[in-house]
């Protein structure tokens, strides 16, 4: 594929719902899926005289997230009213943050284990805390006559994370989202469930073209309504091509037309024009007089700092450093979440073989989890049992060829290693037994010995079948190695 | 400082107010007077006055994240001009 004659410039706005019990400014539940309009009160429905009070936990979760994104936390922050009319916004304004956000100027590092792009730092312009709006539904029964409004979601705490336009391909945008989601999951600040709207993505995209050595930018388009990371990737790819076509047709540059908002249609795989974006002054922001500002305290900052824990990027390098797994393997393990990393660490400790523990997890454990749709906490083979399995294979107590069988026996019966081995009739073959068996076989097969001495090591293969016939528990690899060792010892 | 008719029309649109030509006339002069009144503040020398981001001097008021019962659905919907069993009903929101 030849490179397109333009560069794509992408910035992302991510809204993430913070994992609180109650809303940002009132104590109504944030539980998803409740019957419509059963989780509201005078504050979130905007009744006269009701006063909002900031949810402490929401602010703390926002603070931890901002620090994890390497943002600076200005001492002073306040909340503003963003005014617009929409039926799902009962107050006629959204409480958001305008000129003094709670955090700014951070970054998130992204890389690709397959090296399809250079590792880079995507700058985070700001992350601010705001409230969600309600939900409008079109009434299918009454046709287009009415819309129905459910205000349960109104006032739910959202952290809006705005990146700088630092991404240069749909792939980088997807990597940013994947890494951001992983970070949020490690922090436990959100369930990040896209289906339930806990994580929403808008993208700003335009193109840079080279016109006679001069850089020309096309008008910026905001894309909404992307319901998965895959959709984001596809929408951006589509939009870049569309903008290039429009450029060729009209020659419109940035500033020639107002900023456009387009919605992604996942079925048709196209973006469609929505209303023109109002200029930001149209929102007539002003400080919300009902809410007091926050002066962040040293205590609050210290608590946030202490709650960061070990984040994905640090964990990846620690796994490489302490367990000597490859960058790729560390990435796979860390991307599976904290529980899988803990599982790996325990299996590596018990087996004293991190590389094999990582292989087993990637090849067998993750596949079994995928197939059964369970998570690792409920998995039939605990980390300790996997570690013991690996150790016993390494010690020759379990033939390597039967390892997978033992693994699945433990998984299905949720049994210990000893129980699984007993069920399968596997008993350990100690090294004395193994050597005696090999010596016997070599004595009976002088031809094999002379072939090996003449450089044909493969000749040993014929002994393996005989060894297994004599004792089904022997490990073929160990038989091979022991025979070769014995032959070499004899010849010297 | 004087407002133009166009500015008043724009503010009315943003506030979703439908004003008659007479009302626009009246609002233009009334709003201008209000602005002129506030404009007097501009005569003061504020060189040494620190900028203020918020009118309240208090800060850091938080509530704990603990559930409290809100309104029943019937109470919540009782003021709605139009409703059904579960929801507020409003004129169709134009999609797309």
mmCIF file with all atom_site columns, C-alpha atoms in Angstrom, chain A residues 138-225:
data_model
loop_
_atom_site.group_PDB
_atom_site.id
_atom_site.type_symbol
_atom_site.label_atom_id
_atom_site.label_alt_id
_atom_site.label_comp_id
_atom_site.label_asym_id
_atom_site.label_entity_id
_atom_site.label_seq_id
_atom_site.pdbx_PDB_ins_code
_atom_site.Cartn_x
_atom_site.Cartn_y
_atom_site.Cartn_z
_atom_site.occupancy
_atom_site.B_iso_or_equiv
_atom_site.pdbx_formal_charge
_atom_site.auth_seq_id
_atom_site.auth_comp_id
_atom_site.auth_asym_id
_atom_site.auth_atom_id
_atom_site.pdbx_PDB_model_num
ATOM 1  C CA . UNK A 1 138 ? -37.423 8.460  20.186 1.00 0.00 ? 138 UNK A CA 1
ATOM 2  C CA . UNK A 1 139 ? -40.803 6.935  20.679 1.00 0.00 ? 139 UNK A CA 1
ATOM 3  C CA . UNK A 1 140 ? -41.196 4.214  18.120 1.00 0.00 ? 140 UNK A CA 1
ATOM 4  C CA . UNK A 1 141 ? -44.868 3.624  18.903 1.00 0.00 ? 141 UNK A CA 1
ATOM 5  C CA . UNK A 1 142 ? -45.927 7.245  18.490 1.00 0.00 ? 142 UNK A CA 1
ATOM 6  C CA . UNK A 1 143 ? -43.762 7.652  15.397 1.00 0.00 ? 143 UNK A CA 1
ATOM 7  C CA . UNK A 1 144 ? -41.973 10.970 15.299 1.00 0.00 ? 144 UNK A CA 1
ATOM 8  C CA . UNK A 1 145 ? -44.514 12.790 17.435 1.00 0.00 ? 145 UNK A CA 1
ATOM 9  C CA . UNK A 1 146 ? -42.601 12.942 20.729 1.00 0.00 ? 146 UNK A CA 1
ATOM 10 C CA . UNK A 1 147 ? -39.267 12.254 22.327 1.00 0.00 ? 147 UNK A CA 1
ATOM 11 C CA . UNK A 1 148 ? -39.170 10.633 25.744 1.00 0.00 ? 148 UNK A CA 1
ATOM 12 C CA . UNK A 1 149 ? -36.721 11.887 28.353 1.00 0.00 ? 149 UNK A CA 1
ATOM 13 C CA . UNK A 1 150 ? -35.074 9.838  31.081 1.00 0.00 ? 150 UNK A CA 1
ATOM 14 C CA . UNK A 1 151 ? -33.123 11.929 33.597 1.00 0.00 ? 151 UNK A CA 1
ATOM 15 C CA . UNK A 1 152 ? -31.515 9.066  35.571 1.00 0.00 ? 152 UNK A CA 1
ATOM 16 C CA . UNK A 1 153 ? -28.108 9.790  34.039 1.00 0.00 ? 153 UNK A CA 1
ATOM 17 C CA . UNK A 1 154 ? -28.347 13.548 34.571 1.00 0.00 ? 154 UNK A CA 1
ATOM 18 C CA . UNK A 1 155 ? -25.600 14.691 36.919 1.00 0.00 ? 155 UNK A CA 1
ATOM 19 C CA . UNK A 1 156 ? -23.471 11.538 36.732 1.00 0.00 ? 156 UNK A CA 1
ATOM 20 C CA . UNK A 1 157 ? -19.783 12.449 37.193 1.00 0.00 ? 157 UNK A CA 1
ATOM 21 C CA . UNK A 1 158 ? -17.685 12.475 34.031 1.00 0.00 ? 158 UNK A CA 1
ATOM 22 C CA . UNK A 1 159 ? -14.026 13.157 33.564 1.00 0.00 ? 159 UNK A CA 1
ATOM 23 C CA . UNK A 1 160 ? -13.416 14.719 30.168 1.00 0.00 ? 160 UNK A CA 1
ATOM 24 C CA . UNK A 1 161 ? -9.897  13.946 28.994 1.00 0.00 ? 161 UNK A CA 1
ATOM 25 C CA . UNK A 1 162 ? -8.825  16.080 26.047 1.00 0.00 ? 162 UNK A CA 1
ATOM 26 C CA . UNK A 1 163 ? -5.718  15.135 24.112 1.00 0.00 ? 163 UNK A CA 1
ATOM 27 C CA . UNK A 1 164 ? -3.629  17.443 21.968 1.00 0.00 ? 164 UNK A CA 1
ATOM 28 C CA . UNK A 1 165 ? -3.854  16.656 18.230 1.00 0.00 ? 165 UNK A CA 1
ATOM 29 C CA . UNK A 1 166 ? -0.790  14.420 18.510 1.00 0.00 ? 166 UNK A CA 1
ATOM 30 C CA . UNK A 1 167 ? -1.937  11.239 16.819 1.00 0.00 ? 167 UNK A CA 1
ATOM 31 C CA . UNK A 1 168 ? -1.000  10.628 13.205 1.00 0.00 ? 168 UNK A CA 1
ATOM 32 C CA . UNK A 1 169 ? -2.931  7.504  12.265 1.00 0.00 ? 169 UNK A CA 1
ATOM 33 C CA . UNK A 1 170 ? -6.130  5.678  13.205 1.00 0.00 ? 170 UNK A CA 1
ATOM 34 C CA . UNK A 1 171 ? -3.846  2.988  14.641 1.00 0.00 ? 171 UNK A CA 1
ATOM 35 C CA . UNK A 1 172 ? -2.214  5.478  17.012 1.00 0.00 ? 172 UNK A CA 1
ATOM 36 C CA . UNK A 1 173 ? -5.647  6.732  18.036 1.00 0.00 ? 173 UNK A CA 1
ATOM 37 C CA . UNK A 1 174 ? -6.705  3.196  18.850 1.00 0.00 ? 174 UNK A CA 1
ATOM 38 C CA . UNK A 1 175 ? -3.484  2.584  20.786 1.00 0.00 ? 175 UNK A CA 1
ATOM 39 C CA . UNK A 1 176 ? -4.096  5.763  22.811 1.00 0.00 ? 176 UNK A CA 1
ATOM 40 C CA . UNK A 1 177 ? -7.627  4.648  23.665 1.00 0.00 ? 177 UNK A CA 1
ATOM 41 C CA . UNK A 1 178 ? -6.531  1.128  24.547 1.00 0.00 ? 178 UNK A CA 1
ATOM 42 C CA . UNK A 1 179 ? -3.753  2.408  26.807 1.00 0.00 ? 179 UNK A CA 1
ATOM 43 C CA . UNK A 1 180 ? -6.050  4.998  28.397 1.00 0.00 ? 180 UNK A CA 1
ATOM 44 C CA . UNK A 1 181 ? -8.703  2.389  29.092 1.00 0.00 ? 181 UNK A CA 1
ATOM 45 C CA . UNK A 1 182 ? -6.089  0.057  30.569 1.00 0.00 ? 182 UNK A CA 1
ATOM 46 C CA . UNK A 1 183 ? -4.815  2.848  32.806 1.00 0.00 ? 183 UNK A CA 1
ATOM 47 C CA . UNK A 1 184 ? -8.342  3.673  33.998 1.00 0.00 ? 184 UNK A CA 1
ATOM 48 C CA . UNK A 1 185 ? -8.997  -0.002 34.654 1.00 0.00 ? 185 UNK A CA 1
ATOM 49 C CA . UNK A 1 186 ? -5.788  -0.367 36.688 1.00 0.00 ? 186 UNK A CA 1
ATOM 50 C CA . UNK A 1 187 ? -6.732  2.711  38.696 1.00 0.00 ? 187 UNK A CA 1
ATOM 51 C CA . UNK A 1 188 ? -10.238 1.328  39.204 1.00 0.00 ? 188 UNK A CA 1
ATOM 52 C CA . UNK A 1 189 ? -11.724 4.776  38.614 1.00 0.00 ? 189 UNK A CA 1
ATOM 53 C CA . UNK A 1 190 ? -14.225 3.593  35.997 1.00 0.00 ? 190 UNK A CA 1
ATOM 54 C CA . UNK A 1 191 ? -15.665 0.386  34.654 1.00 0.00 ? 191 UNK A CA 1
ATOM 55 C CA . UNK A 1 192 ? -15.001 1.765  31.127 1.00 0.00 ? 192 UNK A CA 1
ATOM 56 C CA . UNK A 1 193 ? -18.019 -0.070 29.740 1.00 0.00 ? 193 UNK A CA 1
ATOM 57 C CA . UNK A 1 194 ? -18.588 1.419  26.291 1.00 0.00 ? 194 UNK A CA 1
ATOM 58 C CA . UNK A 1 195 ? -21.936 -0.327 25.788 1.00 0.00 ? 195 UNK A CA 1
ATOM 59 C CA . UNK A 1 196 ? -23.276 1.357  28.909 1.00 0.00 ? 196 UNK A CA 1
ATOM 60 C CA . UNK A 1 197 ? -21.744 4.689  27.956 1.00 0.00 ? 197 UNK A CA 1
ATOM 61 C CA . UNK A 1 198 ? -19.126 4.723  30.729 1.00 0.00 ? 198 UNK A CA 1
ATOM 62 C CA . UNK A 1 199 ? -16.499 5.565  28.123 1.00 0.00 ? 199 UNK A CA 1
ATOM 63 C CA . UNK A 1 200 ? -17.317 7.767  25.153 1.00 0.00 ? 200 UNK A CA 1
ATOM 64 C CA . UNK A 1 201 ? -14.998 8.974  22.438 1.00 0.00 ? 201 UNK A CA 1
ATOM 65 C CA . UNK A 1 202 ? -15.189 11.986 20.136 1.00 0.00 ? 202 UNK A CA 1
ATOM 66 C CA . UNK A 1 203 ? -12.459 12.609 17.609 1.00 0.00 ? 203 UNK A CA 1
ATOM 67 C CA . UNK A 1 204 ? -11.208 15.789 15.979 1.00 0.00 ? 204 UNK A CA 1
ATOM 68 C CA . UNK A 1 205 ? -9.562  15.114 12.682 1.00 0.00 ? 205 UNK A CA 1
ATOM 69 C CA . UNK A 1 206 ? -8.146  16.970 9.717  1.00 0.00 ? 206 UNK A CA 1
ATOM 70 C CA . UNK A 1 207 ? -5.399  16.555 7.160  1.00 0.00 ? 207 UNK A CA 1
ATOM 71 C CA . UNK A 1 208 ? -2.095  18.195 6.432  1.00 0.00 ? 208 UNK A CA 1
ATOM 72 C CA . UNK A 1 209 ? -1.218  18.330 2.786  1.00 0.00 ? 209 UNK A CA 1
ATOM 73 C CA . UNK A 1 210 ? 1.898   19.432 1.045  1.00 0.00 ? 210 UNK A CA 1
ATOM 74 C CA . UNK A 1 211 ? 0.997   21.959 -1.648 1.00 0.00 ? 211 UNK A CA 1
ATOM 75 C CA . UNK A 1 212 ? 4.074   23.188 -3.494 1.00 0.00 ? 212 UNK A CA 1
ATOM 76 C CA . UNK A 1 213 ? 6.198   22.834 -0.390 1.00 0.00 ? 213 UNK A CA 1
ATOM 77 C CA . UNK A 1 214 ? 3.686   24.654 1.784  1.00 0.00 ? 214 UNK A CA 1
ATOM 78 C CA . UNK A 1 215 ? 1.732   22.872 4.493  1.00 0.00 ? 215 UNK A CA 1
ATOM 79 C CA . UNK A 1 216 ? -2.011  23.237 4.044  1.00 0.00 ? 216 UNK A CA 1
ATOM 80 C CA . UNK A 1 217 ? -4.567  22.071 6.617  1.00 0.00 ? 217 UNK A CA 1
ATOM 81 C CA . UNK A 1 218 ? -8.103  20.986 5.778  1.00 0.00 ? 218 UNK A CA 1
ATOM 82 C CA . UNK A 1 219 ? -11.064 22.080 7.957  1.00 0.00 ? 219 UNK A CA 1
ATOM 83 C CA . UNK A 1 220 ? -11.319 20.227 11.296 1.00 0.00 ? 220 UNK A CA 1
ATOM 84 C CA . UNK A 1 221 ? -14.212 17.807 11.656 1.00 0.00 ? 221 UNK A CA 1
ATOM 85 C CA . UNK A 1 222 ? -15.462 16.405 14.935 1.00 0.00 ? 222 UNK A CA 1
ATOM 86 C CA . UNK A 1 223 ? -16.703 12.813 14.757 1.00 0.00 ? 223 UNK A CA 1
ATOM 87 C CA . UNK A 1 224 ? -19.214 11.551 17.281 1.00 0.00 ? 224 UNK A CA 1
ATOM 88 C CA . UNK A 1 225 ? -21.191 8.392  17.869 1.00 0.00 ? 225 UNK A CA 1
#
